[in-house]
Structure formats: C-alpha cells, structure tokens
DNA sequence: GTATAAGTGTTGCTTAAGTAACACTTATTA
DNA sequence: TAATAAGTGTTACTTAAGCAACACTTATAC
C-alpha cells in the first residue's frame, strides 16, 4: 500500500466544494443548485470545480459515497464487530444518513443515492461474510450480501416512513433475531 | 480608489495562518509558539508562511492590527458618531480587545501590541477631530489625539486592573463628562 | 421569430502554494 | 567539546488554483 499523500491544496479545495454543496442542500433542492452557486459559496473558481468533478451529479455521487463511508463501518475499529453487530450498526448508520439527506428531492438524484448505497452495503456485508468464514463459495457470499443489503434497506425505509415513536435501536432489535436465524444456518 | 480585489487564495491562506495562530495562542504563550507550530496547525507549507509574514513577530503585529481595526470604528457606519460616542466606543472596544489578548504573556509582545494600539487610536481620534472641525491646526489635532489616546488607554487599563464589578459601560460613563469638558473648550 | 440573459464546460496563460533541499542558529546532552 | 536535534529563513522548481475568454445550451421575454 503506497500511500502517496495528496496535496493539501487538493484536500482543502475538495472540502470547500463539498461543504458548500452540503450547505446549499440544506436550503434548496438539488435541481435548483447550479455549479456557479456551489463555487461562489465555496469561494473557489468555477474552472477549479471542473478539475475535481465532472458536473454536479458527479459531485453528488462523490459526496454521498464519502458520507456513507464515514458513517458506515469502514474504519479499522469496526473490523472486530460480529455479523450481528455489523447489521445493527449498518442499519443505524444508514437510517441516520437517510434522514441527513432527506432534503434531496428529485427522482434522479434519489436513484443515484440508492445505487451508491446498495454498492456500499454489498461491499460491507461481503467483506464481513468472508471474515466470518473464508471457505464459503464466492457466489453465495454475493447473494447473501445482496440479501442483507435489501433487508437493511427495506427496514431503514420502513422505519423512516412509519414515522414511529420507536427508536431505530428498538426497531432493529425486534427484527434482528429473525435475520440472524438465516445467517446462523450457514 | 482602484479596488483591485485580492486573490482568494491569498485571503484563504492568511485566514488559515491567523486563525491557527489565534487558536494556538489560547493554549500556549507567544514565546512557546514556533512558526512550524503555526503552519502545521494551519495545514499550510512553512515556505508559504514566509510569503505572507516576515516572522512570528510580524504575524503578531498584523493580527493585532487587523483585530483592532475590526473592533474599533473603522467601518463607514461609525463615521457618523460624535466625538463623545467615539471615545465611548473606542474605550469599550479596546477593553474588549485587551481581555481577548490577555493570554499573551511576554514583555516584548505586550510592547508591540501597545505600540500598535497607540498608533490606531491616534489615527481614529485624529480623523474624528478633523471631521469635527477641519479648521483646527494640524499640530493641535495630533496633540489632542495623543491625549485622548492616553486617556482611553489608561482608563481601559484601570478598569481591567481594578477587577471591579462595575460594567465598562458604567465606568466610562462616569468619567466621560470630565473628558468632554476639555474637548468642548475647542 | 430573435434578442437577452444566465449557466455550462473548456482553454491558455498567470500566479500562489507545495516541496525538498540548503546553510544557519540554538539548545540539549553525552 | 563535539554531537544530536529542532527550528529558522531562503532557494529553485513543480503543481494546483485563479482568471478571462470562448462556443454552446436553455429559457424567458419582447
């Protein structure tokens, strides 16, 4: 792993852009945000924006990816979690993340975000399942990871829509045993 | 007045440096702060520091100047203040400023700060006196400005040292009439 | 229709910031 | 006393960001 650390100017500029974008997202919908808006808010040149991102859709993807990575267990300390704890953590992180981007309105953007979420979750669960038992067939790993992803996504969606007084922690606790039955059958 | 606006990179870098310096000043004394400390905190290159400032003493001067300018009546809206209101405002601003930099410890630095304060205050009072009556002799203007500066500085110092329960607003209100007597004799 | 306005990507060129090296000064300490 | 270490200014060079112009797309309005 050759970690050539990136130029501090690049990091700074990226942060300025993404912070500006997130800030603007609080007050107006994605379709109403222009690249010019973002660069003015970020006090960087418009040409510089295009050195970092293809367009605002590309920026959205990158921001969502980054925020998901930050929220979900992509750090070392989470490597030690059991599959059960991982499912729980991912559910809670995803639910938190979804409420944080709930202001994004357009259909197209929602699809973009969902696609990234699926990708991230499948990655996380695949890694965790391999950690659990490296001997399992690779095809089965992917199938199970997709199933867990669908499970967690639908539960998270249900919790948000049901607008319940129940805390997300309680919600997942009440369903987790059923999910675990299937996994423990491995 | 040809206002060639400065490169946003310059503004950003300056802010990073001064913010880092102010932050470090909260936790350690001036003599314990190195240029390297500042640039690391600011996440800018050490060479870049020297493009903006001669050394940390120069930085101190610039920061103090800027903060004073920000606090004291150097904006347009304060142009309309009477001499009495100006004295009051300057006293309050200076007292606020002095408490904000009270953590700076060394003798040398205190002298630097005091020198800048004197310069700024004399400037402010001179301008205000000229506004009042452009006909007054220039020498007299400077003498009076220096006197008002000494007056306000000593009062501010006295308020800080006395560690009184009295609010700065009350303090200056109780003394302002005596000062105004002299000015009104003009 | 077409004029006007505002945003989009892209370009060549300028300038500020990053980098790594340098000689130099101060301390600390072995 | 010499050796190690850490900070200071300074340098030549590289790279990223700023700038201003460009052709192009949309959309609103006259």
XYZ file of C-alpha atoms (C1' of nucleotides) in Angstrom:
432
model
C 0.000 0.000 0.000
C 1.937 3.016 -1.311
C 0.267 5.905 0.486
C 1.354 8.951 -1.530
C -0.389 11.632 0.483
C -2.337 14.110 -1.588
C -1.509 17.788 -1.949
C -3.069 19.770 0.930
C -4.438 22.241 -1.604
C -6.466 19.467 -3.203
C -7.891 18.349 0.132
C -8.748 21.911 1.075
C -10.456 22.652 -2.231
C -12.448 19.430 -2.138
C -13.619 20.227 1.368
C -14.600 23.756 0.374
C -16.661 22.411 -2.529
C -18.385 19.587 -0.667
C -19.074 21.757 2.382
C -20.578 24.436 0.153
C -22.694 21.845 -1.610
C -23.968 20.351 1.640
C -24.744 23.807 2.989
C -26.677 24.777 -0.145
C -28.527 21.445 0.007
C -29.971 22.475 3.369
C -31.748 25.462 1.843
C -32.605 24.443 -1.703
C -33.271 21.336 -3.736
C -30.633 19.686 -5.880
C -32.182 20.796 -9.172
C -32.063 24.440 -8.039
C -28.367 24.298 -7.221
C -26.022 25.348 -10.038
C -22.298 24.760 -10.292
C -21.921 28.514 -10.123
C -23.844 28.604 -6.836
C -21.544 25.983 -5.392
C -18.309 27.639 -6.472
C -19.456 31.040 -5.224
C -20.426 29.607 -1.858
C -17.081 27.786 -1.723
C -15.149 30.906 -2.865
C -13.296 28.874 -5.458
C -13.089 29.379 -9.191
C -15.582 27.611 -11.409
C -12.753 26.198 -13.528
C -11.324 24.631 -10.377
C -14.600 22.830 -9.763
C -14.167 21.001 -13.062
C -10.663 19.901 -12.062
C -12.299 17.900 -9.272
C -15.708 16.865 -10.566
C -17.329 16.240 -13.941
C -20.513 18.090 -13.015
C -22.891 18.465 -10.084
C -24.168 14.904 -10.482
C -20.642 13.615 -10.140
C -20.227 15.776 -7.048
C -23.427 14.335 -5.569
C -22.113 10.806 -6.092
C -18.767 11.565 -4.503
C -20.321 13.326 -1.538
C -22.769 10.513 -0.884
C -20.011 7.913 -1.203
C -17.794 9.804 1.202
C -20.506 10.437 3.777
C -21.594 6.799 3.641
C -18.025 5.624 4.079
C -17.704 7.960 7.030
C -20.914 6.751 8.631
C -20.636 3.066 7.886
C -18.093 0.763 9.401
C -15.197 1.400 7.098
C -12.704 2.092 9.825
C -10.394 -0.412 11.432
C -12.128 -0.481 14.790
C -15.248 -1.940 13.187
C -13.360 -4.898 11.762
C -13.825 -6.741 15.022
C -17.638 -6.491 15.021
C -19.654 -9.663 14.681
C -22.010 -10.062 11.725
C -24.938 -9.335 14.042
C -23.371 -6.137 15.351
C -22.476 -5.159 11.795
C -26.072 -5.492 10.599
C -27.229 -3.411 13.527
C -24.555 -0.736 13.011
C -25.198 -0.522 9.278
C -28.942 -0.176 9.876
C -28.422 2.643 12.355
C -25.838 4.425 10.176
C -27.980 4.127 7.082
C -31.038 5.445 8.872
C -29.041 8.378 10.208
C -27.625 9.022 6.748
C -31.033 8.869 5.080
C -32.502 11.450 7.402
C -29.474 13.688 6.779
C -30.078 13.690 3.009
C -33.855 13.697 3.228
C -33.925 17.202 1.781
C -32.701 15.964 -1.601
C -35.842 15.858 -3.653
C -35.506 14.811 -7.314
C -36.214 11.277 -8.502
C -32.992 11.030 -10.488
C -30.840 12.031 -7.528
C -32.625 9.586 -5.242
C -31.828 6.811 -7.681
C -28.178 7.875 -7.753
C -28.022 7.857 -3.988
C -29.762 4.481 -3.735
C -27.386 2.923 -6.249
C -24.394 4.082 -4.209
C -25.957 2.839 -1.001
C -26.521 -0.606 -2.491
C -22.943 -0.794 -3.722
C -21.509 0.240 -0.348
C -23.687 -2.123 1.659
C -22.976 -5.123 -0.543
C -19.259 -4.373 -0.124
C -19.500 -4.169 3.632
C -21.521 -7.359 4.040
C -19.352 -9.296 1.576
C -16.230 -8.390 3.487
C -17.840 -9.301 6.781
C -19.085 -12.658 5.499
C -15.646 -13.515 4.142
C -14.160 -12.563 7.518
C -16.649 -14.917 9.135
C -15.837 -17.923 7.019
C -13.412 -17.598 4.141
C -14.407 -21.037 2.888
C -17.886 -20.057 1.686
C -18.471 -20.068 -2.050
C -17.950 -16.608 -3.589
C -21.268 -16.662 -5.420
C -23.118 -17.438 -2.214
C -21.276 -14.600 -0.450
C -22.537 -12.098 -3.004
C -26.072 -13.477 -2.887
C -26.166 -13.283 0.890
C -24.624 -9.808 0.882
C -27.297 -8.621 -1.538
C -29.986 -10.164 0.580
C -28.687 -8.484 3.749
C -28.478 -5.207 1.832
C -32.103 -5.485 0.716
C -33.081 -6.426 4.264
C -31.388 -3.455 5.892
C -32.501 -1.019 3.186
C -36.140 -2.027 3.462
C -36.068 -1.911 7.251
C -34.475 1.518 7.216
C -37.021 2.727 4.682
C -39.857 1.275 6.743
C -38.625 2.935 9.914
C -38.418 6.338 8.179
C -41.857 6.016 6.540
C -43.658 4.638 9.584
C -42.712 7.832 11.426
C -42.901 5.826 14.633
C -42.095 6.855 18.179
C -39.980 3.728 18.400
C -36.241 4.402 18.383
C -34.268 2.870 15.480
C -32.355 0.840 18.083
C -35.570 -0.807 19.254
C -36.792 -1.330 15.698
C -33.697 -3.236 14.605
C -33.501 -5.163 17.891
C -37.008 -6.522 17.338
C -36.205 -7.858 13.858
C -32.551 -8.825 14.124
C -33.202 -12.305 15.620
C -35.187 -13.329 12.522
C -32.415 -12.213 10.195
C -29.795 -13.956 12.291
C -31.632 -17.266 12.045
C -30.879 -17.368 8.340
C -27.246 -16.371 8.732
C -26.618 -18.840 11.528
C -27.843 -21.607 9.225
C -24.563 -21.208 7.353
C -9.623 54.333 -5.180
C -8.859 51.433 -7.524
C -10.027 48.417 -5.532
C -8.146 45.541 -7.171
C -9.595 42.684 -5.173
C -7.003 40.271 -3.866
C -6.622 36.682 -4.983
C -8.972 34.418 -2.981
C -6.069 32.052 -2.364
C -4.212 34.818 -0.551
C -7.208 35.630 1.628
C -7.756 31.968 2.432
C -4.121 31.355 3.332
C -3.938 34.455 5.505
C -7.067 33.371 7.339
C -5.702 29.867 7.853
C -2.494 31.291 9.318
C -4.071 33.896 11.587
C -6.778 31.507 12.781
C -4.158 28.891 13.591
C -2.101 31.484 15.442
C -5.061 32.702 17.467
C -6.040 29.130 18.297
C -2.520 28.283 19.454
C -2.423 31.489 21.486
C -5.344 30.187 23.548
C -3.325 27.215 24.772
C 0.284 28.409 24.922
C 2.252 31.579 25.303
C 3.694 33.501 22.377
C 7.283 32.508 23.117
C 6.340 28.834 23.028
C 4.723 29.099 19.598
C 7.012 28.362 16.651
C 6.433 29.157 13.000
C 6.364 25.414 12.439
C 3.588 25.023 15.015
C 1.539 27.652 13.241
C 1.978 26.240 9.748
C 1.187 22.713 10.925
C -1.962 23.876 12.677
C -2.925 25.857 9.566
C -2.078 22.934 7.253
C -0.063 25.223 5.016
C 3.558 24.963 3.972
C 6.188 26.720 6.032
C 7.557 28.407 2.913
C 4.109 29.844 2.295
C 4.135 31.436 5.736
C 7.169 33.481 4.715
C 5.385 34.721 1.608
C 2.917 36.450 3.924
C 4.883 37.372 7.020
C 8.494 38.110 7.921
C 8.358 36.043 11.108
C 6.034 35.366 14.020
C 6.528 38.884 15.405
C 5.371 40.326 12.112
C 2.365 37.999 12.238
C 1.554 39.186 15.761
C 1.609 42.809 14.590
C -0.631 42.112 11.611
C -3.095 40.095 13.659
C -3.327 42.743 16.348
C -3.738 45.484 13.751
C -6.472 43.571 11.995
C -8.364 42.665 15.155
C -8.159 46.252 16.386
C -9.404 47.561 13.061
C -12.248 45.078 13.247
C -13.174 46.068 16.781
C -12.666 49.795 16.543
C -14.763 52.128 14.488
C -13.131 51.728 11.126
C -16.282 50.995 9.218
C -18.449 53.515 7.445
C -21.367 53.337 9.856
C -19.198 54.729 12.644
C -18.319 57.841 10.653
C -21.482 59.474 11.901
C -20.634 59.067 15.595
C -19.997 62.177 17.666
C -16.617 62.602 19.354
C -18.235 61.646 22.662
C -19.716 58.454 21.246
C -16.397 57.697 19.577
C -14.475 57.940 22.844
C -17.002 55.673 24.486
C -16.965 53.142 21.637
C -13.169 53.095 21.477
C -12.946 52.563 25.227
C -15.361 49.637 25.087
C -13.709 48.093 22.020
C -10.244 48.453 23.470
C -11.287 46.911 26.760
C -12.896 44.004 24.934
C -9.788 43.606 22.791
C -7.441 43.689 25.765
C -9.287 40.935 27.541
C -9.234 38.876 24.340
C -5.439 39.031 24.122
C -4.828 38.809 27.859
C -3.264 35.387 27.388
C -0.279 36.852 25.557
C 2.397 36.910 28.200
C 5.851 38.179 27.159
C 7.001 41.740 27.813
C 8.261 42.249 24.291
C 4.966 41.204 22.749
C 2.997 43.415 25.101
C 5.093 46.369 23.976
C 4.444 45.500 20.338
C 0.725 45.311 20.972
C 0.711 48.583 22.908
C 2.587 50.375 20.150
C 0.002 49.264 17.609
C -2.852 50.246 19.872
C -1.411 53.741 20.292
C -0.986 54.134 16.542
C -4.525 53.006 15.806
C -6.117 55.150 18.468
C -4.258 58.292 17.466
C -5.414 57.682 13.890
C -9.023 57.262 14.902
C -9.115 60.342 17.123
C -7.259 62.469 14.592
C -9.777 61.606 11.895
C -12.664 62.267 14.210
C -11.276 65.647 15.330
C -10.734 66.709 11.713
C -14.305 65.650 10.934
C -15.471 67.821 13.823
C -13.659 70.954 12.744
C -11.368 70.876 9.746
C -10.072 74.326 10.596
C -8.129 73.288 13.704
C -4.343 73.458 13.492
C -2.806 70.116 12.472
C -0.321 70.123 15.342
C -3.089 70.635 17.851
C -5.098 67.817 16.293
C -2.225 65.390 16.865
C -1.642 66.615 20.418
C -5.293 66.227 21.292
C -5.483 62.807 19.602
C -2.490 61.658 21.643
C -4.058 62.964 24.797
C -7.351 61.175 24.117
C -5.395 58.022 23.337
C -3.551 58.213 26.654
C -6.827 58.911 28.407
C -8.668 55.936 26.938
C -5.687 53.599 27.342
C -5.225 54.436 30.983
C -8.940 54.129 31.699
C -9.113 50.757 29.955
C -6.030 49.591 31.860
C -7.509 50.830 35.135
C -10.806 49.038 34.510
C -9.015 45.758 33.752
C -6.693 46.017 36.785
C -9.337 47.161 39.253
C -11.214 43.927 38.566
C -14.374 45.753 39.529
C -17.974 44.573 39.444
C -18.755 47.786 37.580
C -19.503 47.264 33.896
C -17.164 49.019 31.433
C -20.189 50.991 30.223
C -20.707 52.443 33.707
C -17.005 53.101 34.168
C -16.666 55.176 31.019
C -19.994 56.955 31.619
C -18.766 58.190 34.987
C -15.606 59.708 33.537
C -16.680 60.824 30.076
C -18.131 64.200 31.212
C -14.737 65.282 32.548
C -13.011 64.417 29.299
C -15.685 66.154 27.250
C -15.178 69.389 29.177
C -11.742 69.699 27.677
C -12.841 68.849 24.156
C -15.804 71.193 24.257
C -13.409 74.026 25.094
C -12.272 73.858 21.479
C -39.096 34.832 -34.741
C -34.882 36.754 -32.200
C -32.834 39.236 -28.640
C -31.273 38.943 -23.875
C -29.735 36.723 -20.113
C -27.633 33.067 -17.299
C -25.442 28.761 -16.804
C -22.155 25.080 -18.789
C -17.873 23.002 -19.946
C -13.317 24.051 -21.835
C -8.989 26.507 -22.894
C -4.266 29.032 -22.441
C -1.968 31.587 -19.524
C -0.671 33.712 -14.795
C 0.173 33.374 -10.040
C 0.170 31.437 -5.390
C 1.096 27.401 -2.721
C 3.648 22.961 -2.077
C 8.050 20.514 -1.873
C 12.566 19.346 -0.697
C 16.803 20.923 -0.117
C 20.108 24.237 1.757
C 23.102 26.809 5.282
C 22.456 28.680 9.631
C 21.350 29.310 14.682
C 20.258 27.433 19.374
C 19.804 24.227 22.755
C 20.485 19.814 24.979
C 23.261 16.202 26.376
C 26.747 12.623 26.306
C 33.909 19.643 23.293
C 31.564 17.561 19.956
C 27.229 15.505 18.554
C 22.453 15.278 18.015
C 18.296 17.530 17.396
C 14.888 21.092 16.195
C 13.677 25.419 14.432
C 14.724 29.374 11.054
C 14.839 31.758 6.742
C 15.727 31.094 1.849
C 16.019 28.873 -2.678
C 14.758 26.624 -7.381
C 11.430 24.055 -9.083
C 6.630 21.719 -9.573
C 1.784 21.802 -9.357
C -2.845 23.421 -8.301
C -5.886 27.304 -8.350
C -7.342 31.795 -10.345
C -8.660 34.345 -14.308
C -10.758 35.696 -18.586
C -12.279 34.390 -22.714
C -14.618 31.139 -25.649
C -18.506 28.451 -28.005
C -22.516 26.317 -26.612
C -27.189 25.338 -24.463
C -31.665 26.890 -22.318
C -35.069 29.637 -21.136
C -37.662 33.966 -20.786
C -39.499 37.843 -22.843
C -40.344 41.326 -26.489
